[in-house]
Structures are given as structure tokens and as C-alpha cells.
Short mmCIF file of C-alpha atoms in Angstrom, two decimals:
data_model
loop_
_atom_site.label_atom_id
_atom_site.label_comp_id
_atom_site.label_asym_id
_atom_site.label_seq_id
_atom_site.Cartn_x
_atom_site.Cartn_y
_atom_site.Cartn_z
CA MET A 1 -27.40 3.74 5.21
CA SER A 2 -26.21 0.92 7.48
CA GLU A 3 -24.02 1.71 10.50
CA LEU A 4 -22.25 -1.61 10.93
CA VAL A 5 -20.76 -3.19 14.02
CA PRO A 6 -17.99 -5.83 13.96
CA GLY A 7 -19.35 -8.94 12.27
CA GLY A 8 -22.35 -7.09 10.82
CA ASN A 9 -23.18 -7.36 7.14
CA THR A 10 -25.40 -5.61 4.61
CA PRO A 11 -26.40 -6.40 1.01
CA LEU A 12 -24.84 -4.38 -1.81
CA PRO A 13 -26.46 -3.18 -5.04
CA ASP A 14 -25.21 -4.00 -8.50
CA GLY A 15 -22.64 -1.70 -10.06
CA THR A 16 -19.32 -0.16 -9.12
CA LEU A 17 -18.72 0.43 -5.41
CA THR A 18 -16.43 3.05 -3.89
CA LEU A 19 -14.79 2.43 -0.53
CA ARG A 20 -13.05 5.34 1.22
CA VAL A 21 -10.90 5.37 4.36
CA PRO A 22 -10.02 8.99 5.14
CA GLY A 23 -7.12 9.88 7.40
CA PRO A 24 -3.45 8.91 7.75
CA PHE A 25 -3.92 5.38 6.46
CA ASP A 26 -2.69 3.27 3.55
CA VAL A 27 -5.40 1.13 1.97
CA SER A 28 -4.72 -2.26 0.39
CA ALA A 29 -6.98 -5.00 -0.96
CA LEU A 30 -6.67 -8.77 -1.29
CA ILE A 31 -8.71 -10.62 -3.91
CA THR A 32 -9.45 -14.23 -3.06
CA ASP A 33 -11.69 -17.14 -3.92
CA ASP A 34 -13.60 -19.33 -1.46
CA SER A 35 -10.33 -20.86 -0.23
CA GLY A 36 -9.34 -17.52 1.28
CA LYS A 37 -6.10 -17.51 -0.74
CA VAL A 38 -4.94 -15.23 -3.52
CA ARG A 39 -4.20 -16.85 -6.88
CA GLY A 40 -0.98 -14.88 -7.29
CA ASP A 41 0.77 -11.66 -6.35
CA GLY A 42 -1.47 -9.82 -8.83
CA ASP A 43 -4.36 -10.29 -6.39
CA PHE A 44 -2.67 -7.95 -3.89
CA VAL A 45 -3.66 -4.34 -4.65
CA PHE A 46 -1.55 -1.76 -2.83
CA TYR A 47 0.26 1.55 -3.39
CA ASN A 48 2.85 0.24 -5.82
CA GLN A 49 0.42 -2.10 -7.60
CA PRO A 50 -2.84 -0.11 -7.63
CA VAL A 51 -4.81 -1.99 -10.29
CA ALA A 52 -6.20 -5.49 -10.67
CA PRO A 53 -9.19 -6.73 -12.70
CA GLY A 54 -12.25 -5.09 -11.17
CA VAL A 55 -10.28 -3.22 -8.48
CA ARG A 56 -8.52 0.15 -8.57
CA LEU A 57 -6.77 2.02 -5.75
CA ASP A 58 -6.44 5.80 -5.84
CA GLY A 59 -5.01 7.12 -2.58
CA GLY A 60 -7.52 6.32 0.17
CA ARG A 61 -10.24 5.46 -2.34
CA LEU A 62 -10.79 1.91 -3.55
CA THR A 63 -13.25 1.17 -6.36
CA VAL A 64 -14.56 -2.35 -6.88
CA ASP A 65 -16.61 -3.57 -9.84
CA PRO A 66 -17.59 -7.14 -8.79
CA PRO A 67 -18.57 -8.44 -12.28
CA ARG A 68 -15.11 -7.48 -13.58
CA LEU A 69 -13.14 -9.33 -10.91
CA ARG A 70 -10.92 -12.13 -12.17
CA THR A 71 -12.54 -15.51 -12.75
CA GLY A 72 -13.22 -17.35 -9.50
CA ALA A 73 -12.87 -14.30 -7.24
CA SER A 74 -15.53 -14.25 -4.52
CA ARG A 75 -14.08 -11.93 -1.88
CA VAL A 76 -12.25 -8.58 -1.66
CA THR A 77 -10.73 -7.86 1.75
CA VAL A 78 -9.90 -4.24 2.60
CA VAL A 79 -6.75 -3.74 4.67
CA VAL A 80 -5.52 -0.55 6.38
CA SER A 81 -2.15 0.35 7.90
CA PRO A 82 -0.59 3.65 9.04
CA THR A 83 0.78 5.83 6.24
CA ASP A 84 3.69 6.63 8.57
CA LEU A 85 5.01 3.19 9.40
CA THR A 86 6.65 4.47 12.60
CA THR A 87 3.24 5.41 14.06
CA PRO A 88 1.25 2.51 15.59
CA LEU A 89 -2.46 2.33 14.89
CA GLY A 90 -3.16 2.80 18.59
CA ARG A 91 -1.93 6.40 18.34
CA LEU A 92 -4.27 7.21 15.46
CA PRO A 93 -8.04 7.64 15.36
CA SER A 94 -9.87 4.44 14.56
CA PRO A 95 -10.22 4.20 10.76
CA THR A 96 -13.70 4.57 9.26
CA ILE A 97 -14.68 2.95 5.98
CA GLN A 98 -17.55 4.41 3.97
CA VAL A 99 -19.10 2.55 1.05
CA THR A 100 -21.01 4.37 -1.71
CA SER A 101 -22.88 3.12 -4.76
CA ALA A 102 -22.33 4.13 -8.38
CA ASP A 103 -24.96 6.88 -8.03
CA GLY A 104 -23.24 8.37 -4.98
CA ARG A 105 -25.55 6.98 -2.28
CA VAL A 106 -23.84 6.15 1.00
CA LEU A 107 -24.60 2.47 1.61
CA ALA A 108 -22.73 1.65 4.78
CA ARG A 109 -20.19 2.93 7.26
CA PHE A 110 -18.08 1.08 9.80
CA THR A 111 -15.68 2.22 12.51
CA PRO A 112 -14.04 -0.63 14.46
CA PRO A 113 -12.98 -0.41 18.11
CA ARG A 114 -9.78 1.62 18.37
CA PRO A 115 -6.74 -0.61 17.80
CA GLU A 116 -4.12 -1.03 20.50
CA ARG A 117 -0.91 -2.86 19.59
CA GLU A 118 -2.13 -4.01 16.19
CA THR A 119 -0.18 -2.67 13.21
CA VAL A 120 -2.61 -3.65 10.45
CA LEU A 121 -6.39 -4.09 10.37
CA LEU A 122 -8.58 -6.17 8.13
CA LEU A 123 -11.26 -3.50 8.03
CA ALA A 124 -14.04 -5.03 5.89
CA GLU A 125 -14.72 -7.51 3.12
CA LEU A 126 -16.95 -7.67 0.08
CA TYR A 127 -18.09 -11.24 -0.46
CA ARG A 128 -20.37 -13.11 -2.82
CA ARG A 129 -23.39 -15.09 -1.63
CA GLY A 130 -24.94 -16.84 -4.61
CA THR A 131 -25.18 -14.19 -7.31
CA ALA A 132 -25.38 -11.24 -4.90
CA TRP A 133 -22.64 -9.35 -3.06
CA LYS A 134 -22.57 -8.26 0.57
CA LEU A 135 -20.34 -6.18 2.83
CA ARG A 136 -19.14 -7.52 6.18
CA ALA A 137 -17.49 -5.38 8.87
CA LEU A 138 -14.36 -7.04 10.30
CA GLY A 139 -12.00 -4.92 12.41
CA GLN A 140 -9.58 -7.84 12.86
CA GLY A 141 -6.05 -6.85 13.87
CA TYR A 142 -2.62 -8.18 13.01
CA ALA A 143 0.29 -7.55 15.36
CA ASP A 144 3.03 -8.37 12.85
CA GLY A 145 2.45 -5.93 10.02
CA LEU A 146 1.45 -6.39 6.42
CA ALA A 147 3.79 -9.37 6.14
CA GLY A 148 1.47 -11.46 8.33
CA VAL A 149 -1.55 -10.42 6.30
CA ALA A 150 0.16 -11.19 3.01
CA ARG A 151 1.39 -14.62 4.09
CA ASP A 152 -1.96 -15.55 5.60
CA PHE A 153 -3.65 -14.84 2.27
CA GLY A 154 -1.01 -16.71 0.28
CA VAL A 155 0.98 -13.79 -1.17
CA ASP A 156 4.55 -14.73 -2.06
CA VAL A 157 6.56 -12.55 0.33
CA THR A 158 10.34 -12.07 0.22
CA GLU A 159 11.84 -12.10 3.69
CA ASP A 160 14.42 -9.44 4.51
CA SER A 161 17.37 -9.94 6.79
CA ALA A 162 19.93 -7.47 8.07
CA PRO A 163 22.43 -6.63 5.30
CA SER A 164 26.10 -7.23 5.83
CA GLY A 165 28.13 -4.41 7.32
CA GLY A 166 25.68 -3.83 10.16
CA ALA A 167 23.11 -1.81 8.22
CA ALA A 168 19.57 -2.14 9.45
CA ALA A 169 16.96 -4.02 7.47
CA PRO A 170 13.87 -2.12 6.26
CA ASP A 171 11.68 -1.25 9.24
CA GLY A 172 8.22 -1.65 7.74
CA PRO A 173 6.27 -3.59 5.15
CA TYR A 174 7.64 -1.43 2.31
CA GLY A 175 11.00 -0.26 3.69
CA VAL A 176 12.00 2.96 5.46
CA GLY A 177 9.87 5.82 4.16
CA GLY A 178 9.66 3.52 1.22
CA ARG A 179 7.15 3.60 -1.61
CA ARG A 180 7.32 0.46 -1.99
CA PRO A 181 8.51 -2.74 -3.49
CA MET A 182 6.65 -6.02 -2.95
CA ARG A 183 9.03 -6.93 -0.17
CA VAL A 184 8.19 -7.27 3.48
CA PRO A 185 10.29 -8.27 6.50
CA ASN A 186 9.97 -11.56 8.32
CA PRO A 187 7.11 -11.10 10.81
CA GLY A 188 8.39 -13.63 13.31
CA PRO A 189 7.47 -17.17 14.28
CA ALA A 190 3.82 -16.73 15.17
CA PHE A 191 0.78 -14.86 14.00
CA ALA A 192 -2.55 -14.40 15.71
CA ARG A 193 -5.85 -13.23 14.34
CA GLY A 194 -8.96 -12.54 16.33
CA SER A 195 -9.60 -11.82 19.97
CA ALA A 196 -9.89 -8.11 19.27
CA PRO A 197 -12.38 -6.34 21.52
CA GLY A 198 -15.85 -6.28 20.08
CA VAL A 199 -15.28 -9.06 17.59
CA THR A 200 -15.75 -12.28 19.48
CA PRO A 201 -19.27 -13.61 20.19
CA HIS A 202 -21.47 -15.16 22.79
CA VAL A 203 -24.83 -16.63 23.51
CA ALA A 204 -26.98 -19.63 22.81
CA PRO A 205 -30.53 -18.56 23.48
CA GLY A 206 -32.41 -21.76 24.13
CA ALA A 207 -33.01 -22.85 20.57
CA ARG A 208 -30.94 -25.92 21.43
CA ARG A 209 -31.59 -27.60 24.75
CA PRO A 210 -32.55 -24.45 26.68
CA GLY A 211 -31.22 -24.44 30.19
CA ALA A 212 -28.85 -27.33 29.64
CA ALA A 213 -25.85 -27.07 31.92
CA ALA A 214 -22.41 -27.54 30.45
CA ARG A 215 -20.70 -30.76 31.34
CA GLY A 216 -17.19 -30.73 32.70
CA GLY A 217 -15.14 -32.03 35.56
CA SER A 218 -12.60 -30.49 37.85
CA PRO A 219 -9.77 -28.38 36.44
CA GLY A 220 -7.39 -30.62 34.61
CA ALA A 221 -9.91 -33.39 34.11
CA PRO A 222 -12.84 -31.96 32.14
CA GLY A 223 -15.47 -34.60 31.58
CA GLY A 224 -12.73 -37.21 31.60
CA GLY A 225 -10.52 -35.35 29.09
CA PRO A 226 -6.83 -34.83 29.89
CA ASP A 227 -5.33 -31.37 30.40
CA PRO A 228 -3.07 -30.61 27.40
CA ASP A 229 0.42 -30.40 28.85
CA GLY A 230 1.39 -26.83 29.63
CA PHE A 231 -2.01 -25.25 28.91
CA LEU A 232 -4.18 -24.89 32.01
CA GLY A 233 -1.29 -24.21 34.41
CA PRO A 234 -0.02 -20.96 32.83
CA VAL A 235 -3.56 -19.96 31.80
CA ASN A 236 -4.95 -20.14 35.31
CA SER A 237 -1.81 -18.58 36.76
CA ALA A 238 -2.29 -15.56 34.47
CA ARG A 239 -6.00 -15.43 35.28
CA ALA A 240 -5.28 -15.51 39.01
CA ALA A 241 -2.82 -12.63 38.63
CA ALA A 242 -5.56 -10.69 36.85
CA GLY A 243 -8.09 -11.46 39.60
CA SER A 244 -10.12 -13.84 37.39
CA PRO A 245 -11.38 -17.29 38.40
CA PRO A 246 -9.78 -20.41 36.88
CA VAL A 247 -11.14 -22.11 33.78
CA ARG A 248 -11.58 -25.84 33.36
CA LEU A 249 -11.47 -27.81 30.14
CA ASP A 250 -14.69 -28.97 28.49
CA THR A 251 -14.66 -31.87 26.04
CA ARG A 252 -17.24 -30.28 23.73
CA LEU A 253 -15.25 -27.06 23.43
CA THR A 254 -12.13 -29.12 22.76
CA ALA A 255 -13.95 -31.08 20.04
CA ALA A 256 -15.13 -27.85 18.39
CA ALA A 257 -11.61 -26.41 18.60
CA ARG A 258 -10.16 -29.55 17.02
CA GLY A 259 -12.66 -29.44 14.16
CA HIS A 260 -11.92 -25.78 13.46
CA SER A 261 -8.16 -26.24 13.63
CA ALA A 262 -8.41 -29.19 11.24
CA ALA A 263 -10.41 -27.11 8.76
CA MET A 264 -7.86 -24.27 8.95
CA ALA A 265 -4.91 -26.63 8.58
CA ALA A 266 -6.48 -28.33 5.56
CA ARG A 267 -6.43 -25.00 3.66
CA GLY A 268 -3.49 -23.37 5.40
CA THR A 269 -5.48 -20.32 6.51
CA LEU A 270 -6.46 -18.67 9.78
CA ALA A 271 -10.07 -17.55 9.84
CA SER A 272 -13.08 -17.52 12.16
CA GLU A 273 -15.05 -18.85 9.17
CA THR A 274 -13.19 -21.54 7.24
CA PRO A 275 -13.52 -22.16 3.48
CA ASP A 276 -16.10 -24.89 4.13
CA GLY A 277 -18.48 -22.07 5.17
CA VAL A 278 -18.62 -23.02 8.86
CA SER A 279 -17.71 -20.50 11.56
CA VAL A 280 -16.03 -21.41 14.82
CA TYR A 281 -19.19 -20.35 16.69
CA GLN A 282 -21.34 -22.72 14.64
CA ARG A 283 -18.93 -25.56 15.47
CA VAL A 284 -19.31 -24.86 19.20
CA VAL A 285 -23.11 -25.10 19.11
CA ALA A 286 -22.96 -28.13 16.79
CA ALA A 287 -20.73 -29.84 19.37
CA GLY A 288 -23.61 -29.57 21.87
CA TYR A 289 -22.35 -26.54 23.81
CA PRO A 290 -24.92 -23.71 24.00
CA TYR A 291 -23.02 -20.69 25.25
CA LEU A 292 -23.78 -17.47 27.06
CA THR A 293 -20.52 -15.81 26.06
CA ILE A 294 -17.53 -16.96 24.03
CA GLY A 295 -14.12 -15.79 22.84
CA GLU A 296 -11.44 -17.39 20.74
CA HIS A 297 -7.78 -17.33 19.78
CA LEU A 298 -6.75 -18.51 16.30
CA VAL A 299 -2.98 -18.81 16.00
CA SER A 300 -0.38 -20.53 13.80
CA GLY A 301 3.27 -20.93 14.66
CA PRO A 302 3.63 -22.07 18.30
CA ARG A 303 4.89 -25.63 18.63
CA THR A 304 3.46 -26.55 22.04
CA PRO A 305 0.49 -25.56 24.24
CA HIS A 306 2.96 -23.74 26.50
CA GLU A 307 4.29 -21.65 23.57
CA PHE A 308 0.72 -20.97 22.51
CA VAL A 309 -0.17 -19.59 25.93
CA GLU A 310 3.01 -17.48 26.02
CA TYR A 311 2.08 -15.97 22.67
CA CYS A 312 -1.47 -15.16 23.78
CA LEU A 313 -0.10 -13.39 26.87
CA SER A 314 2.32 -11.28 24.82
CA ALA A 315 -0.23 -8.71 23.55
CA GLU A 316 -2.87 -6.84 25.52
CA PRO A 317 -5.96 -7.68 23.37
CA SER A 318 -5.25 -11.43 23.39
CA ARG A 319 -4.22 -11.33 27.07
CA ARG A 320 -7.53 -9.64 27.88
CA THR A 321 -9.47 -12.48 26.24
CA LEU A 322 -7.45 -15.16 28.02
CA CYS A 323 -7.98 -13.43 31.39
CA ASP A 324 -11.62 -12.41 30.89
CA PRO A 325 -13.49 -13.17 34.16
CA ALA A 326 -16.68 -13.93 32.20
CA PHE A 327 -15.22 -17.28 31.05
CA ASP A 328 -15.12 -20.41 33.20
CA GLN A 329 -14.53 -23.19 30.62
CA ALA A 330 -12.08 -23.68 27.76
CA GLY A 331 -11.07 -25.95 24.91
CA LEU A 332 -7.79 -26.18 22.98
CA ALA A 333 -6.59 -28.02 19.90
CA GLY A 334 -3.62 -27.78 17.54
CA VAL A 335 -3.65 -29.54 14.16
CA PRO A 336 -0.68 -29.62 11.75
CA ASP A 337 -0.82 -28.59 8.11
CA ALA A 338 0.17 -31.79 6.32
CA ARG A 339 2.07 -29.80 3.67
CA THR A 340 4.14 -27.49 5.89
CA GLY A 341 3.96 -29.03 9.35
CA ASP A 342 2.78 -25.70 10.80
CA LEU A 343 0.40 -26.12 13.72
CA TYR A 344 -2.95 -24.35 13.55
CA TRP A 345 -4.33 -23.65 17.02
CA THR A 346 -7.85 -22.88 18.19
CA ALA A 347 -8.54 -21.93 21.80
CA LEU A 348 -12.15 -21.41 22.91
CA TRP A 349 -13.13 -19.59 26.11
CA ALA A 350 -16.76 -19.73 27.18
CA ARG A 351 -19.46 -19.67 29.79
CA PRO A 352 -22.36 -22.10 29.18
CA PHE A 353 -25.91 -20.93 28.59
CA SER A 354 -28.39 -20.97 31.43
CA PRO A 355 -31.78 -19.26 31.86
CA ALA A 356 -30.43 -17.42 34.89
CA GLY A 357 -27.42 -16.24 32.90
CA LEU A 358 -29.61 -15.03 30.05
CA ASP A 359 -31.81 -13.11 32.49
CA ARG A 360 -28.75 -11.60 34.15
CA THR A 361 -27.32 -10.51 30.78
CA THR A 362 -30.53 -8.86 29.59
CA ARG A 363 -30.94 -7.05 32.91
CA GLU A 364 -27.39 -5.72 32.61
CA VAL A 365 -28.08 -4.40 29.10
CA ILE A 366 -31.16 -2.60 30.42
CA ALA A 367 -29.22 -1.19 33.39
CA LEU A 368 -26.44 0.14 31.13
CA THR A 369 -29.02 1.61 28.76
CA ASN A 370 -30.74 3.38 31.64
CA THR A 371 -27.40 4.71 32.86
CA GLU A 372 -26.96 6.40 29.49
CA ARG A 373 -30.48 7.83 29.69
CA ALA A 374 -29.88 9.11 33.22
CA SER A 375 -26.73 10.89 32.02
CA ALA A 376 -28.90 12.66 29.45
CA GLY A 377 -31.53 13.60 32.05
CA LEU A 378 -34.08 11.06 30.79
CA PRO A 379 -36.27 8.69 32.84
CA PRO A 380 -35.40 4.96 32.88
CA LEU A 381 -36.98 2.38 30.63
CA ALA A 382 -38.99 -0.43 32.23
CA ALA A 383 -38.54 -4.04 31.16
CA ASP A 384 -41.49 -5.26 29.09
CA ALA A 385 -42.31 -8.95 28.65
CA THR A 386 -43.89 -8.61 25.20
CA LEU A 387 -41.00 -6.52 23.84
CA THR A 388 -38.56 -9.03 25.36
CA ALA A 389 -40.32 -11.92 23.60
CA ALA A 390 -40.24 -10.10 20.27
CA ALA A 391 -36.58 -9.10 20.68
CA GLN A 392 -35.54 -12.63 21.63
CA ALA A 393 -37.45 -14.10 18.69
CA HIS A 394 -35.77 -11.70 16.25
CA SER A 395 -32.27 -12.49 17.52
CA ALA A 396 -32.97 -16.21 17.28
CA ASP A 397 -34.44 -15.76 13.79
CA MET A 398 -31.36 -13.87 12.54
CA VAL A 399 -29.16 -16.69 13.82
CA ALA A 400 -31.34 -19.47 12.42
CA ARG A 401 -31.76 -17.94 8.97
CA ASP A 402 -28.34 -16.25 8.74
CA PHE A 403 -29.42 -12.67 8.06
CA TYR A 404 -28.75 -9.38 9.82
CA ALA A 405 -31.42 -6.73 9.30
CA HIS A 406 -34.36 -4.94 10.90
CA THR A 407 -36.61 -6.38 8.18
CA SER A 408 -36.95 -10.16 8.11
CA PRO A 409 -36.74 -12.12 4.82
CA GLU A 410 -40.55 -12.19 4.55
CA GLY A 411 -40.82 -8.46 5.28
CA SER A 412 -41.81 -8.20 8.96
CA ARG A 413 -40.52 -5.09 10.70
CA PRO A 414 -39.92 -4.20 14.37
CA TRP A 415 -43.44 -2.86 14.98
CA ASP A 416 -44.93 -5.92 13.26
CA ARG A 417 -42.98 -8.25 15.55
CA ALA A 418 -43.89 -6.22 18.66
CA ALA A 419 -47.59 -6.31 17.80
CA ALA A 420 -47.46 -10.04 17.05
CA ALA A 421 -45.98 -10.62 20.52
CA GLY A 422 -48.91 -8.76 22.09
CA SER A 423 -47.41 -5.30 22.58
CA ALA A 424 -49.81 -2.34 22.58
CA HIS A 425 -47.11 0.32 22.33
CA ARG A 426 -47.80 2.91 19.63
CA ALA A 427 -44.17 3.95 19.16
CA VAL A 428 -41.62 1.19 18.50
CA GLY A 429 -37.89 1.37 17.77
CA GLU A 430 -35.16 -1.25 17.39
CA ASN A 431 -31.39 -1.53 17.67
CA ILE A 432 -29.53 -4.65 16.52
CA ALA A 433 -25.87 -5.66 16.73
CA CYS A 434 -23.75 -8.77 16.28
CA GLY A 435 -20.40 -10.00 17.47
CA GLN A 436 -20.10 -8.22 20.81
CA ARG A 437 -19.00 -10.25 23.80
CA SER A 438 -20.75 -8.50 26.69
CA PRO A 439 -23.52 -6.07 27.63
CA ALA A 440 -20.93 -3.33 28.12
CA GLU A 441 -19.51 -3.82 24.62
CA VAL A 442 -22.86 -3.88 22.87
CA VAL A 443 -24.24 -0.82 24.67
CA ARG A 444 -21.00 1.07 24.06
CA GLY A 445 -21.21 0.17 20.37
CA TRP A 446 -24.78 1.40 20.12
CA MET A 447 -23.92 4.65 21.91
CA ASP A 448 -21.02 5.24 19.49
CA SER A 449 -23.44 5.05 16.53
CA PRO A 450 -25.64 8.16 16.02
CA GLY A 451 -28.73 6.25 14.87
CA HIS A 452 -28.61 3.68 17.66
CA ARG A 453 -27.81 6.37 20.23
CA ALA A 454 -30.90 8.32 19.14
CA ASN A 455 -33.12 5.33 19.94
CA ILE A 456 -31.54 4.84 23.37
CA LEU A 457 -32.01 8.53 24.21
CA LYS A 458 -35.47 8.99 22.71
CA ARG A 459 -37.72 10.65 25.28
CA ASP A 460 -40.91 9.07 23.89
CA PHE A 461 -39.78 5.53 24.74
CA THR A 462 -40.86 4.17 28.13
CA HIS A 463 -40.29 0.38 27.89
CA ILE A 464 -37.63 -1.98 26.55
CA GLY A 465 -37.02 -5.64 25.73
CA ILE A 466 -33.67 -7.35 25.09
CA GLY A 467 -32.93 -10.51 23.10
CA LEU A 468 -29.68 -12.27 22.24
CA ALA A 469 -28.80 -15.46 20.42
CA GLY A 470 -25.46 -17.06 19.57
CA GLY A 471 -24.06 -19.78 17.35
CA SER A 472 -24.34 -18.35 13.86
CA ARG A 473 -21.76 -17.12 11.38
CA ALA A 474 -21.03 -13.85 13.22
CA GLY A 475 -21.51 -15.10 16.77
CA THR A 476 -24.07 -13.41 19.01
CA TYR A 477 -26.93 -11.37 17.60
CA TRP A 478 -28.35 -8.72 19.95
CA THR A 479 -31.76 -7.01 19.68
CA GLN A 480 -32.89 -3.99 21.70
CA LEU A 481 -36.62 -3.25 21.19
CA PHE A 482 -38.16 -0.04 22.51
CA GLY A 483 -41.79 0.90 23.07
CA GLY A 484 -43.63 4.03 24.05
#
């Protein structure tokens, strides 16, 4: 069974799949093609419309038979919201999705970071790669209810307004206590996806111009590029209030942001990976910016950079990204949808790669790991050069060949890679993760997973190596390799 982290994926076997989300949650599903849009309202499976070709909803259980999906369908996105619409997700336990095969085997499980102000989560997605299907863990939050999700995926949503006579409009995506017409209230002028803790990625490991310093000028004049009116001023004011250093604009980040916004606007969809198959993190590296850590905001609705910044400061998760002290450079672009005129914004926040920064990050992962061992009464792990080389090579390989697994495409396993790097350790263990922004996030994620926690707290291990690489579909790929 795979314990997934945000952005992680795992292959799925043929046959019917069962997805369960126990607890006080409503489960919905959106069936889309490669454009990320539904073909019609029939592609939205929810309580009052529980069946579509290849998909059936029964309470908190969703069954999916990929070969029976409608023609052209290549993705099924699983959505969760509170059963009691008056209870925010932040007051509930974080939802856990468990995926089982037709023969009852548990294939994968995923629990995202606990939501805060989000009202709906995109929990996971089944997606087709060639003729095979895979599961990807998401954990992406929406602050404006199911209406924002539905509109983003192209569902035709009827907007409610307050009835005459002073009566209140329905207070949730289906109405008060309602079970539930296909009618949702107007979610407001802007919608943001992304920037949830644990989802945004990080590091360029040296596969492209190792050690290259990021270009950029003084704040307001990055590499000769102008400061978008109303952007850096309120951003750096908010960062100063939070005790964080200012950011300056970088032309490469701005170019990557512009390319991603243009791709989103062309299809009218907000996504970290656009329908052309390119993720925002791949655009950053392709623009010549190897990064040590990165975060993003993807937003539609604001009309100016100033409105965009105001929106990002209006919710704690997005405010945290904007004010993160790890970032020192930024890029912003807004591109209009030619059909609707809506602006699609991409903001990128980053710190450039450097050998010193990579060394500092790996040492912090080791220190946090040893803190957990000390709390359990175990001796610390010593850094090991051969394990470090093997861990770094595996992270870089997962990025380069777009896979996420302990076993490489040609079959090499952790102990094979350790031996090939020159390690003489007889006992070898490995933890991997993808999508986390910082050492604290990745170690916390491993400790929250029983299998990864067992490796960290294994008494037989005496040495450790850390590797991380960024710029692929899911951002940063982390490897923790143990030896004893």
C-alpha cells in the first residue's frame, strides 16, 4: 500500500476501484478530459446525481470503473466538503481517502494537511497516462465553496440572490440543510487555488547549471524589469509586518508566471499543471531559474495587481505563502481570457538554488530527523556521503524521468542504489516525498505516516543521506536514505 503525500502519485491496477472517505464529509466527483473541463452537468457526480458512466456514489464510497467512463474522459477528481455546511473544514479532522482494488486490496491512502479556512478540498484525482491509470494526491483547498469548484471545472451553475421580501438566500452549495438541487450561490468575485501548506514545491538540485546564482536587481527594478504597479509595495509591507525580508522581482520568474497564466487563460482553467501537460514548476526551471524553494498563487478574478495582493492577504494559507521568510524573489503576471476577459494570475515566490543552500537544507532535514529520534530515546544519525549521493541521484532521477517510487523504472531499489554509490551498510531503508516546501514540512509529513515514521525511528539505523530535486510535475522530490 502507498501512503501518499501531497503531489505524490501511484499506479493503479485494471478493474473497478473503490474510494472511501469516512467521516462527516460529502463526496463528489468531477469527470473531465485533458482540458480540465467537464463536458456537461452530467459529469458532476454528487449526492443528488450519484451516477455517471463508470462512476457511482454511495454515501462516502465512490466506485470508478475507468474503461466505462464516457468517451474522452481522462480524469476523475474527488472532492470533499462538510456534510454539515455550517461546520468549516478546519473544525473537522483532516479527511482521509483510501483506495482499494476490485479484490479488496488497499492500494493507497492519503491524508492532506488539516484545512484551515477552506470550505472544499480537491482530495485526489485518478488520471490516465497512456493506457494506464494513476492516482495523484492533491489536498488543494477552495475558500468559496462548491460553487468555485464547479465553475472552475466548467459546470453550469445557477447563481442565487436574496429573494424579495428580505428572506435569506441558501447558505451553502445545496441550500439550507438541503439535499440538494444543482444550484449553488455566487461565490464572489475571485477564486484562488493552491498555496495550501504542504502542496507547493521547491528545489533545483544542480541538474541545470549547478550553483548558478539568480539574476535580479534592486527591489522594484529586477534585472531591468519594471515593478508591476501596486504589487511589490503592499507585498513587502505585509512581509515587513510579519517580520520577513522583502522580495525583489526576477525577470525569469515573471516570464514563467506569464507563460503559465497564458496557458490557463487559453483554456479558462486554474491549475498548477495546465492542459498542455506542463506544470508551473517545470516552467520556472525552463525559464532558467533553478530554485531551492518555491511557492505559488494561482488566482482568477482580481482586476489589478493591487487587488490580487489584497485577495492573497485575505486568507491565512495564502497570506502565509506571501509572507514566507524563505522567499526573496518573486514574479507576477496576469493574462486575460480572450473569451470572457477574466484575468488569470500567477505569482511565483522563490529562493534561487545554491550549493550552500542545498547543504543547509539537507543539514536541517537531518537535524529535524534527529530531534524526532531524540524524543524517542534513540541516538542521532550521522550524515553519510555515499548515502547522500545515492539519495540525491534518486531525487534527480524521479524528476528527470517523471516517476515517484522506491523502485526505478529499470528495477533498482534503495539498497541497490546505496551499494552502487559505494555504501557498505548492511541495512538500508528509504523514505521519499514530493511537493513539500521546507525541511519542517517534509519531516512532519514523514512522521505523520506510520511507515515513514518507522524508518526514522528504527534503532538499527546509524547513518543518513538526504537528496532533493525540483522542477518536475509535482515540484520538489525528497529522498531520505538510511543505513545501518
